[in-house]
Coordinates of N, CA and C in Angstrom, one line a residue:
M837 N 124.5 102.2 95.8 CA 125.1 102.7 94.8 C 126.2 102.3 94.0
P838 N 126.5 102.2 92.8 CA 127.3 101.8 92.3 C 128.8 102.5 92.3
K839 N 129.9 101.7 91.8 CA 130.7 102.3 91.7 C 130.7 103.9 90.5
M840 N 131.6 105.1 90.6 CA 131.3 106.1 89.4 C 132.7 106.4 90.0
R841 N 132.7 107.9 89.3 CA 134.1 108.7 89.1 C 133.7 109.6 90.2
L842 N 134.9 109.8 91.0 CA 134.7 110.7 92.2 C 134.2 112.0 91.6
D843 N 134.5 113.0 90.7 CA 134.2 114.4 90.3 C 132.8 114.0 90.1
R844 N 132.1 113.1 89.1 CA 130.2 112.4 88.7 C 129.8 112.5 90.5
L845 N 130.4 112.0 91.5 CA 129.7 111.5 92.6 C 129.4 112.7 92.9
L846 N 130.3 113.8 93.2 CA 130.4 114.7 93.9 C 129.2 115.6 93.5
A847 N 129.5 115.8 91.9 CA 128.8 116.6 91.4 C 127.1 116.4 91.5
G848 N 126.7 115.2 91.4 CA 125.4 114.1 91.4 C 124.6 114.5 92.7
Q849 N 125.6 115.0 93.8 CA 124.7 115.3 95.1 C 124.8 116.8 95.2
G850 N 124.8 117.3 94.3 CA 124.4 118.6 94.1 C 125.1 119.6 94.3
L851 N 127.0 119.0 94.8 CA 128.0 120.3 95.3 C 128.0 120.5 94.3
H852 N 127.5 121.3 93.7 CA 128.1 121.9 92.8 C 128.1 122.1 91.7
T853 N 129.2 122.2 90.9 CA 129.1 121.8 88.9 C 130.7 120.6 89.4
R854 N 130.6 119.9 88.1 CA 131.4 118.9 88.2 C 133.2 119.9 88.0
K855 N 132.6 120.9 87.4 CA 134.2 121.8 87.4 C 134.9 122.6 88.6
E856 N 133.4 122.6 89.9 CA 134.2 123.1 90.6 C 134.9 122.3 91.2
V857 N 133.8 121.1 91.4 CA 134.3 119.7 92.4 C 136.0 119.5 92.0
R858 N 136.1 119.0 90.8 CA 137.5 118.8 90.2 C 138.4 120.1 90.6
E859 N 138.0 121.2 91.2 CA 139.0 122.0 91.1 C 139.4 121.7 93.2
W860 N 138.2 121.1 93.8 CA 138.4 120.6 94.7 C 139.7 119.4 95.5
I861 N 139.3 118.4 94.3 CA 139.9 117.5 94.4 C 141.4 118.1 94.3
R862 N 141.3 118.6 93.1 CA 143.2 118.7 92.5 C 143.7 119.5 94.0
K863 N 143.1 120.6 94.4 CA 143.4 121.1 95.4 C 144.0 120.1 97.1
G864 N 142.7 118.9 97.0 CA 143.7 117.8 97.9 C 142.6 118.2 99.2
R865 N 141.4 118.9 99.1 CA 140.1 119.6 99.6 C 139.4 117.8 99.4
V866 N 139.3 117.2 98.9 CA 138.5 116.1 98.9 C 139.6 114.8 99.6
T867 N 139.0 114.1 100.9 CA 139.7 112.2 100.8 C 138.9 111.6 100.3
V868 N 139.6 110.1 100.4 CA 138.9 109.0 100.1 C 139.4 108.2 101.1
D869 N 138.6 107.6 102.0 CA 139.2 107.0 103.5 C 140.4 107.7 104.1
G870 N 140.2 108.8 104.4 CA 141.1 109.6 105.3 C 142.2 110.4 104.8
A871 N 142.7 109.7 103.2 CA 143.4 110.2 102.0 C 143.0 111.0 101.1
P872 N 143.7 112.4 101.2 CA 143.8 113.2 100.0 C 144.1 112.6 98.9
E873 N 142.6 112.6 97.6 CA 142.6 111.5 96.6 C 142.5 113.4 94.9
R874 N 143.4 113.0 94.4 CA 143.8 114.5 93.5 C 143.2 114.1 92.1
A875 N 142.7 112.5 91.7 CA 142.4 112.3 90.9 C 140.9 112.3 90.4
P876 N 140.6 113.2 89.9 CA 138.8 113.2 89.6 C 138.4 112.0 89.1
E877 N 138.9 111.3 88.1 CA 138.6 110.0 87.6 C 138.6 108.8 88.3
R878 N 139.0 109.1 89.5 CA 139.0 108.0 90.5 C 137.7 107.1 91.1
Q879 N 137.7 105.8 90.7 CA 136.5 105.2 90.7 C 136.4 104.8 92.5
V880 N 135.3 105.3 92.8 CA 134.8 104.9 94.5 C 133.5 104.5 94.7
D881 N 133.5 104.1 95.5 CA 132.4 103.3 96.6 C 131.9 103.8 97.4
P882 N 130.6 104.8 97.1 CA 130.2 105.6 98.5 C 129.7 104.2 99.3
A883 N 129.0 103.0 99.0 CA 128.3 102.2 100.3 C 129.8 101.6 100.8
E884 N 131.2 101.4 100.7 CA 131.9 101.2 101.3 C 133.2 102.0 101.6
Q885 N 133.0 103.2 100.6 CA 134.5 103.7 101.2 C 133.6 105.4 101.9
T886 N 134.7 105.9 102.4 CA 134.1 107.4 103.2 C 134.7 108.2 102.1
V887 N 134.2 109.2 101.8 CA 134.5 110.9 101.2 C 134.1 111.8 102.1
A888 N 135.1 112.8 102.1 CA 135.3 113.7 102.7 C 135.5 114.8 102.1
V889 N 135.0 116.3 102.7 CA 135.2 117.4 101.5 C 135.4 118.4 103.2
D890 N 136.9 118.7 103.1 CA 137.5 119.3 104.5 C 137.0 119.0 105.1
G891 N 137.7 117.6 105.2 CA 137.5 116.7 106.9 C 136.1 116.4 106.9
V892 N 135.1 116.8 106.3 CA 133.2 116.6 106.6 C 133.1 115.2 105.5
P893 N 132.3 114.2 106.9 CA 132.2 113.4 105.5 C 130.8 113.7 105.0
L894 N 130.8 113.1 103.9 CA 129.7 112.9 102.7 C 128.5 111.7 103.2
R895 N 127.4 112.2 103.3 CA 126.2 111.1 103.0 C 125.6 110.9 101.9
F896 N 126.2 110.1 100.8 CA 125.6 109.4 99.7 C 124.2 108.4 99.9
Q897 N 123.4 109.1 98.8 CA 122.5 108.2 98.4 C 122.1 108.1 97.3
E898 N 121.6 107.3 96.7 CA 121.2 107.1 94.9 C 120.3 107.8 94.7
H899 N 119.1 108.6 95.4 CA 117.8 109.0 94.8 C 117.5 110.0 96.0
I900 N 116.9 111.2 96.3 CA 116.3 111.7 97.4 C 114.9 112.2 96.8
Y901 N 114.2 112.6 98.0 CA 112.3 111.9 98.4 C 112.7 113.7 99.2
L902 N 111.4 114.6 98.2 CA 111.8 115.8 99.1 C 109.8 116.3 99.5
M903 N 109.2 116.2 100.6 CA 108.2 116.7 101.3 C 108.2 117.9 100.9
L904 N 107.3 118.9 100.2 CA 107.3 120.1 100.0 C 105.7 120.7 100.2
N905 N 106.3 121.7 101.2 CA 104.6 122.8 101.2 C 104.0 123.6 100.4
K906 N 103.6 123.0 99.0 CA 104.1 124.6 98.7 C 102.9 125.9 98.6
P907 N 103.5 127.2 98.5 CA 102.7 128.4 98.8 C 102.0 128.5 97.3
A908 N 101.2 129.4 97.4 CA 100.4 129.8 96.3 C 101.0 130.8 95.4
G909 N 100.9 130.6 94.3 CA 102.1 131.8 93.4 C 103.3 131.3 92.7
V910 N 102.8 129.7 93.5 CA 104.5 128.9 92.6 C 104.0 127.8 91.7
V911 N 104.6 127.6 90.3 CA 104.9 127.0 89.7 C 105.5 125.2 90.1
S912 N 104.3 124.3 89.2 CA 104.9 123.2 89.5 C 105.9 123.1 88.2
A913 N 106.8 123.0 88.0 CA 107.7 123.0 86.4 C 109.5 122.9 87.6
T914 N 110.2 122.6 86.6 CA 111.4 122.3 87.0 C 112.3 123.6 86.4
E915 N 111.6 124.8 85.8 CA 112.2 126.2 85.6 C 110.7 126.5 84.8
D916 N 111.0 128.1 85.1 CA 110.5 128.7 84.5 C 110.9 130.8 84.3
R917 N 111.2 131.1 83.7 CA 111.5 132.6 83.1 C 110.6 134.0 83.6
R918 N 109.3 133.3 84.1 CA 109.0 134.4 84.5 C 108.2 134.2 85.9
Q919 N 108.2 133.2 86.5 CA 107.7 132.4 87.6 C 108.2 131.6 88.8
P920 N 108.0 132.1 89.8 CA 109.2 131.1 91.0 C 108.8 129.6 90.8
T921 N 109.4 128.6 91.0 CA 109.0 127.1 90.4 C 109.5 126.4 92.3
V922 N 108.7 125.2 92.5 CA 108.6 124.4 93.1 C 110.0 124.3 93.5
L923 N 111.1 124.3 92.9 CA 112.5 123.5 93.2 C 113.2 125.0 93.3
D924 N 112.6 126.3 93.0 CA 113.2 127.0 94.0 C 113.3 127.5 95.3
L925 N 112.4 126.3 95.4 CA 112.1 126.3 97.5 C 113.1 125.6 98.0
V926 N 113.6 124.6 97.2 CA 114.6 123.6 97.8 C 116.3 124.3 98.2
P927 N 116.6 124.4 99.7 CA 117.8 124.7 99.8 C 118.8 123.8 99.2
P928 N 119.6 124.9 99.1 CA 121.2 124.5 98.7 C 121.6 122.7 99.0
E929 N 121.2 122.3 100.4 CA 121.6 121.4 100.4 C 120.8 119.8 100.6
L930 N 119.7 120.3 99.9 CA 118.7 119.2 99.2 C 118.4 119.1 97.9
R931 N 119.4 120.0 97.1 CA 119.1 119.7 95.3 C 119.8 119.3 95.1
R932 N 119.3 118.5 93.9 CA 120.3 117.4 93.0 C 119.9 117.4 91.7
K933 N 121.4 117.3 90.8 CA 120.7 117.1 89.7 C 119.2 116.4 89.3
G934 N 118.3 116.7 88.5 CA 117.3 116.1 88.2 C 116.6 115.6 88.8
L935 N 116.3 117.0 89.4 CA 115.1 116.7 91.1 C 113.5 117.4 90.1
F936 N 112.8 116.5 90.0 CA 111.5 117.1 89.3 C 110.2 117.2 90.3
P937 N 109.0 117.4 90.2 CA 107.8 117.2 91.1 C 107.1 116.2 90.8
A938 N 106.8 115.4 91.0 CA 106.3 114.2 90.6 C 104.7 114.6 91.0
G939 N 104.1 115.2 89.9 CA 102.8 115.4 90.0 C 102.8 117.2 90.3
R940 N 101.4 117.6 89.8 CA 101.9 119.2 89.7 C 100.6 119.5 90.5
L941 N 100.5 120.8 91.2 CA 99.7 121.2 91.3 C 99.1 122.6 90.9
D942 N 97.9 123.1 90.4 CA 98.0 124.3 90.2 C 98.7 125.5 90.7
K943 N 99.4 127.1 90.2 CA 100.0 128.0 90.6 C 98.9 128.5 91.9
D944 N 97.4 128.7 92.2 CA 97.1 129.1 92.8 C 96.8 127.7 94.2
T945 N 97.3 126.6 93.4 CA 96.3 125.8 94.7 C 97.9 125.6 95.7
V946 N 97.7 125.0 96.6 CA 98.8 124.6 98.1 C 98.5 123.7 98.4
G947 N 99.7 123.0 99.2 CA 100.0 121.9 99.8 C 101.2 121.0 99.2
F948 N 101.0 119.2 99.5 CA 101.8 118.5 99.3 C 102.2 118.5 98.2
V949 N 103.2 118.7 98.1 CA 104.4 118.2 96.4 C 105.5 117.2 96.6
L950 N 105.6 116.1 96.3 CA 107.0 115.4 95.9 C 107.7 115.9 94.8
L951 N 109.0 115.7 95.4 CA 109.9 116.0 94.9 C 111.1 115.4 94.9
T952 N 111.7 114.4 93.6 CA 112.2 113.7 93.6 C 113.3 113.3 92.2
D953 N 114.5 112.7 92.2 CA 115.3 112.6 91.7 C 115.0 111.1 90.8
D954 N 114.3 110.5 91.4 CA 113.9 109.2 90.9 C 112.6 108.9 90.0
G955 N 113.2 108.5 88.8 CA 112.3 108.3 87.7 C 111.0 107.3 88.3
A956 N 111.4 106.4 88.1 CA 111.1 105.1 88.1 C 109.4 104.9 89.4
F957 N 110.2 105.4 90.6 CA 109.6 105.4 92.0 C 108.4 107.0 91.9
A958 N 108.6 107.9 90.9 CA 107.8 109.2 90.6 C 106.4 108.0 89.5
H959 N 107.1 107.4 88.1 CA 106.0 106.6 88.0 C 104.9 105.8 88.6
R960 N 105.6 105.0 89.9 CA 104.6 104.1 90.9 C 103.8 105.6 91.4
I961 N 104.1 106.3 91.5 CA 103.5 107.6 92.3 C 102.2 107.9 91.5
L962 N 103.0 108.7 90.0 CA 101.7 108.8 89.4 C 100.6 107.8 88.3
A963 N 101.4 106.5 88.0 CA 100.7 105.6 86.8 C 99.5 105.8 87.2
P964 N 98.1 105.7 86.5 CA 97.2 105.7 86.7 C 96.2 104.6 87.5
K965 N 96.9 103.9 86.8 CA 97.1 102.2 87.2 C 96.7 101.7 88.6
N966 N 97.7 102.7 89.4 CA 98.0 102.3 90.4 C 96.8 103.2 91.7
H967 N 96.3 104.0 91.0 CA 94.9 104.5 91.7 C 95.6 105.2 92.9
L968 N 96.4 106.0 92.9 CA 97.0 105.9 94.3 C 96.2 107.7 94.9
P969 N 95.3 107.3 95.8 CA 94.8 108.3 96.5 C 95.1 109.8 96.5
K970 N 94.4 110.9 96.4 CA 95.2 112.1 97.2 C 93.8 113.0 97.9
R971 N 94.6 113.0 98.6 CA 93.3 114.3 99.5 C 93.1 115.4 99.6
Y972 N 92.6 116.3 99.3 CA 92.3 117.3 99.6 C 91.3 118.3 100.1
T973 N 91.4 119.6 101.0 CA 90.1 120.7 101.1 C 90.1 121.5 100.4
A974 N 88.9 121.6 100.1 CA 88.6 122.6 99.3 C 87.7 124.1 99.9
V975 N 87.6 125.0 99.5 CA 86.7 126.4 100.3 C 85.5 126.4 98.5
L976 N 84.7 126.6 99.4 CA 83.4 127.0 97.9 C 83.5 128.2 97.8
D977 N 82.8 129.1 96.9 CA 81.9 130.0 96.8 C 80.4 130.2 97.1
G978 N 80.0 128.9 97.5 CA 78.5 129.5 98.0 C 78.4 127.9 98.7
P979 N 77.3 127.5 98.9 CA 76.7 126.4 99.5 C 76.5 125.4 98.3
L980 N 76.3 124.1 98.8 CA 76.8 122.9 97.8 C 75.4 122.3 97.9
D981 N 74.9 121.9 96.8 CA 73.6 120.4 97.6 C 74.3 119.2 97.7
P982 N 74.2 118.9 99.1 CA 74.3 117.8 99.2 C 74.1 116.2 98.3
S983 N 73.3 116.6 97.1 CA 73.6 115.1 96.4 C 74.8 115.3 95.6
A984 N 75.8 116.5 95.7 CA 77.0 116.0 95.2 C 77.2 115.1 95.2
T985 N 77.2 114.6 96.4 CA 78.3 113.9 97.1 C 78.1 112.6 96.9
A986 N 76.8 112.3 96.5 CA 76.8 110.4 95.4 C 77.3 111.0 93.8
A987 N 76.8 112.2 93.9 CA 77.2 112.4 92.6 C 78.9 112.0 91.8
F988 N 80.1 112.2 92.8 CA 81.3 112.4 93.0 C 81.9 111.0 93.2
A989 N 81.1 110.7 93.9 CA 80.9 108.5 94.3 C 80.6 107.5 93.0
E990 N 80.0 108.9 92.1 CA 79.2 107.8 91.1 C 80.5 107.9 90.2
G991 N 81.4 109.2 89.5 CA 82.1 109.9 88.6 C 81.2 110.9 87.7
V992 N 82.1 112.2 87.3 CA 81.2 113.2 87.2 C 81.5 113.6 85.9
D993 N 81.0 114.0 84.8 CA 81.0 114.7 83.8 C 81.7 115.9 83.9
I994 N 83.2 116.0 83.6 CA 83.3 117.6 83.4 C 83.7 118.4 82.6
G995 N 82.7 117.6 81.2 CA 83.1 118.3 80.3 C 84.5 117.5 79.0
G996 N 84.3 118.2 78.2 CA 85.6 118.1 77.3 C 85.9 116.3 77.1
G997 N 84.2 115.8 77.2 CA 85.3 114.1 77.2 C 85.6 113.5 78.2
D998 N 85.6 114.0 79.5 CA 86.6 113.2 80.6 C 85.4 113.5 81.7
I999 N 85.3 112.0 82.2 CA 85.1 111.8 83.2 C 85.5 110.7 84.4
T1000 N 85.5 111.4 85.7 CA 86.3 111.2 86.3 C 86.0 109.4 87.1
R1001 N 86.9 109.4 87.3 CA 86.8 108.2 88.5 C 85.9 108.4 89.7
P1002 N 85.3 107.6 90.5 CA 84.8 107.6 91.7 C 85.4 108.4 92.5
A1003 N 85.0 109.6 93.5 CA 85.5 110.4 94.0 C 84.8 110.2 95.7
R1004 N 85.9 110.3 96.6 CA 85.5 111.0 97.8 C 84.9 112.3 98.2
L1005 N 83.5 113.0 98.9 CA 83.6 114.0 99.4 C 82.5 113.8 100.4
T1006 N 83.1 115.4 101.2 CA 82.5 115.3 102.8 C 82.6 116.4 102.7
I1007 N 81.4 117.3 103.1 CA 81.3 118.5 103.2 C 81.4 118.3 104.9
L1008 N 82.5 119.1 105.3 CA 83.2 119.6 106.6 C 82.0 120.4 107.2
E1009 N 81.6 121.8 106.2 CA 81.1 122.6 106.6 C 80.3 122.9 105.8
N1010 N 78.8 123.2 105.5 CA 78.4 123.8 104.3 C 77.0 125.7 105.0
G1011 N 77.6 126.3 103.9 CA 76.9 127.5 104.4 C 77.4 128.3 103.5
P1012 N 78.1 129.8 103.7 CA 77.9 130.8 102.7 C 79.4 130.5 101.5
A1013 N 80.7 129.7 102.9 CA 81.6 129.4 101.8 C 81.8 128.4 102.5
P1014 N 81.1 127.2 102.0 CA 81.3 125.6 102.6 C 83.3 125.2 102.7
R1015 N 83.2 124.5 103.1 CA 84.4 123.9 103.3 C 84.0 121.9 103.4
V1016 N 85.2 121.6 101.8 CA 84.7 120.1 101.9 C 86.2 119.6 101.7
E1017 N 85.9 118.1 101.8 CA 87.1 117.0 101.6 C 86.9 116.4 100.5
V1018 N 87.6 116.2 99.2 CA 87.6 115.4 98.2 C 89.0 114.3 98.3
V1019 N 88.7 113.6 97.9 CA 89.8 112.4 97.8 C 89.7 111.4 96.1
I1020 N 90.4 111.9 95.6 CA 90.4 111.7 93.9 C 91.9 110.7 94.0
T1021 N 91.7 109.6 92.5 CA 92.4 108.6 92.6 C 92.8 108.5 91.2
E1022 N 93.2 110.0 90.7 CA 93.5 110.6 89.3 C 93.9 111.7 89.3
G1023 N 94.2 112.7 88.0 CA 95.0 113.6 88.2 C 94.5 114.6 86.5
M1024 N 93.5 114.5 86.3 CA 93.1 115.3 85.2 C 93.2 117.2 85.2
Y1025 N 93.2 117.7 84.5 CA 93.7 118.9 84.5 C 92.4 119.8 84.9
H1026 N 92.9 120.4 86.3 CA 91.9 121.3 86.8 C 90.6 120.4 87.2
Q1027 N 90.9 119.6 87.7 CA 90.1 118.2 87.7 C 89.2 118.6 89.2
I1028 N 89.6 119.0 90.1 CA 88.9 119.5 91.5 C 88.3 120.2 91.4
K1029 N 88.2 121.5 90.0 CA 87.7 122.9 90.0 C 86.7 122.2 89.1
R1030 N 87.1 121.8 88.0 CA 85.4 121.6 87.0 C 84.9 120.8 87.2
M1031 N 85.0 119.6 88.4 CA 84.0 118.7 89.6 C 83.3 119.7 89.8
F1032 N 83.0 120.7 90.3 CA 82.9 121.3 91.6 C 81.9 122.4 90.8
E1033 N 82.7 122.5 89.2 CA 81.8 123.6 88.4 C 80.8 123.1 87.9
R1034 N 80.4 121.9 88.1 CA 79.3 121.5 87.3 C 78.2 121.2 87.7
F1035 N 78.1 122.0 89.2 CA 77.7 121.9 90.3 C 77.2 123.6 90.6
G1036 N 77.8 124.2 89.6 CA 77.5 125.6 89.6 C 78.3 126.3 90.9
R1037 N 79.8 125.8 91.3 CA 80.5 126.3 92.9 C 81.6 126.7 92.0
T1038 N 82.6 127.8 92.5 CA 83.6 127.6 92.4 C 84.6 127.8 93.4
V1039 N 85.9 127.1 93.3 CA 86.9 126.9 94.4 C 87.7 128.2 94.6
T1040 N 87.4 128.3 95.9 CA 88.6 129.7 95.9 C 89.6 129.3 96.6
Y1041 N 89.3 128.1 97.5 CA 91.2 127.6 98.0 C 90.8 126.4 97.9
L1042 N 92.2 125.7 97.8 CA 92.0 124.6 97.1 C 94.0 123.9 98.1
K1043 N 94.0 123.0 98.6 CA 95.1 122.3 99.5 C 94.7 121.1 99.3
R1044 N 95.8 120.5 98.5 CA 96.6 118.9 98.8 C 96.9 118.3 100.2
E1045 N 96.6 117.9 101.3 CA 96.6 117.5 101.9 C 97.6 116.3 102.5
Q1046 N 97.4 115.0 101.7 CA 98.0 113.9 101.9 C 97.9 113.1 100.5
I1047 N 99.1 112.3 100.2 CA 99.6 111.2 98.9 C 99.3 110.1 99.5
G1048 N 98.5 108.9 98.8 CA 98.6 108.1 99.5 C 98.1 108.1 100.6
G1049 N 99.2 107.0 101.6 CA 98.6 106.9 103.1 C 99.6 108.2 104.0
L1050 N 100.7 109.3 103.0 CA 100.9 110.3 104.3 C 100.6 111.4 104.0
P1051 N 100.1 112.3 104.7 CA 99.6 113.5 105.0 C 101.0 114.3 105.3
L1052 N 100.4 115.4 105.0 CA 101.4 116.6 105.0 C 101.4 117.0 106.3
D1053 N 102.9 117.0 106.6 CA 103.3 117.2 107.9 C 103.0 118.3 108.1
P1054 N 102.3 118.8 109.4 CA 101.5 120.0 109.5 C 102.4 121.1 110.5
A1055 N 103.7 120.3 110.4 CA 104.8 121.3 111.2 C 105.8 122.1 110.3
L1056 N 105.5 121.6 108.9 CA 106.4 122.3 107.5 C 105.6 123.2 107.2
A1057 N 105.7 124.3 107.5 CA 105.9 126.0 106.9 C 105.4 125.9 105.6
P1058 N 104.9 126.8 105.3 CA 104.4 127.0 103.8 C 106.0 127.5 103.4
G1059 N 106.4 127.0 101.7 CA 107.5 127.4 101.4 C 109.0 126.4 101.9
A1060 N 108.3 125.4 103.5 CA 109.8 124.9 103.2 C 109.6 123.0 102.6
C1061 N 110.4 122.2 102.9 CA 110.7 121.5 102.8 C 111.5 120.5 103.1
R1062 N 111.3 119.0 103.2 CA 112.8 118.2 104.0 C 112.7 116.5 103.1
E1063 N 113.4 116.4 103.7 CA 113.6 114.7 103.0 C 112.8 113.6 103.8
L1064 N 112.1 113.1 103.2 CA 111.1 111.8 103.3 C 112.0 110.6 104.6
T1065 N 111.2 110.3 105.3 CA 112.0 108.9 106.1 C 111.6 107.7 105.1
P1066 N 112.6 106.8 105.3 CA 111.7 105.5 104.9 C 111.3 105.2 105.2
E1067 N 109.8 105.4 106.4 CA 108.5 105.0 106.6 C 108.1 105.7 105.9
E1068 N 108.3 107.3 106.0 CA 107.7 107.4 105.3 C 107.0 107.4 103.3
L1069 N 108.2 107.0 103.1 CA 108.3 106.4 101.6 C 107.2 104.9 101.8
R1070 N 107.3 104.5 102.4 CA 106.8 103.3 102.7 C 105.1 103.4 102.5
R1071 N 104.5 104.6 103.3 CA 103.7 104.9 104.0 C 102.8 105.9 102.3
L1072 N 103.6 106.4 101.8 CA 103.5 107.1 100.3 C 102.9 106.0 99.6
T1073 N 103.8 105.3 99.6 CA 102.9 104.4 98.8 C 102.0 102.9 98.8
G1074 N 101.5 103.4 100.0 CA 100.4 102.7 100.5 C 101.3 100.9 101.3
E1075 N 103.2 100.9 100.9 CA 103.5 99.5 101.3 C 103.1 98.9 102.9
E1076 N 103.7 100.3 103.7 CA 102.9 100.4 104.5 C 102.2 99.2 105.4
A1077 N 101.2 99.5 104.7 CA 99.7 98.6 104.6 C 99.6 97.5 104.6
E1078 N 100.2 97.1 103.4 CA 100.5 96.0 103.3 C 101.4 95.0 104.0
R1079 N 102.3 95.5 104.6 CA 103.5 95.0 105.6 C 102.5 93.7 106.4

C-alpha cells in the first residue's frame, strides 16, 4: 500500500468514520511505531510502520476478498431500503468502504457470493471473455428428459434473443424432483432457470457451489462469510492450475 493520511488509512479499513478516527487520533489512542500520533494528516506507510489503536496493532491490506454463503431472501446488492442485502451479513471487523458483490445471485438462490472492494479483480472474475466456470446444483419440479444434457452442451436458446454458451449438465438423481448439476461460463439474467424452462421444468432450488477452481467452504454456515486465503484467490481465478 502507498503512503496515505493516517485518518484516511484507518477509516478505509472499516474502523468507523473519518470523523471518529480523527477523534481517536487527537485523544492519543492511535500510535505509529509506538509513539502517540495526534496529527490526522500524518503520512504513514502501513507496509513499513506499525499503527495501533489502544495498543492493538492493526493489520492493513489494500483490498479484501470474502467468501459469503448467501441464504435465501437476501439480495445481491450494496443497499436496499426494503430487503436485507449481502453486505448486511458482513461482520463489522470485515467491513470495508467500497465493498460490493462480484457477481449476483437471485434473491431466492443460495450459495457462494464473492465480496470485494477490488474492482480490477472483480472485472477479471466477471469478464465474459475469461469464461470463468461457475458450478451450481439445482432441484427441478419434475423428471427431466436425458436429451437435455446434449442440448446444454450445444447451447440453449432461452428466448429474448439470448443463446447460451455450451454448458455442462449432469443429472445426479432423476425422478419426481430431480437433482442436477450445471456448470456455466456466463451469467445471463436468470440463465439457469430459463435454460430449464425450455425443457418444461421449473427450478425449485438453486445453489452456487463453486466459482472458478474454488468451491464453497462446506464449513461456512448460511449467512456467514470469511476472508479468502492467497491460495484460494489463485484457485478462484484458475492461476493455481497454471503454476
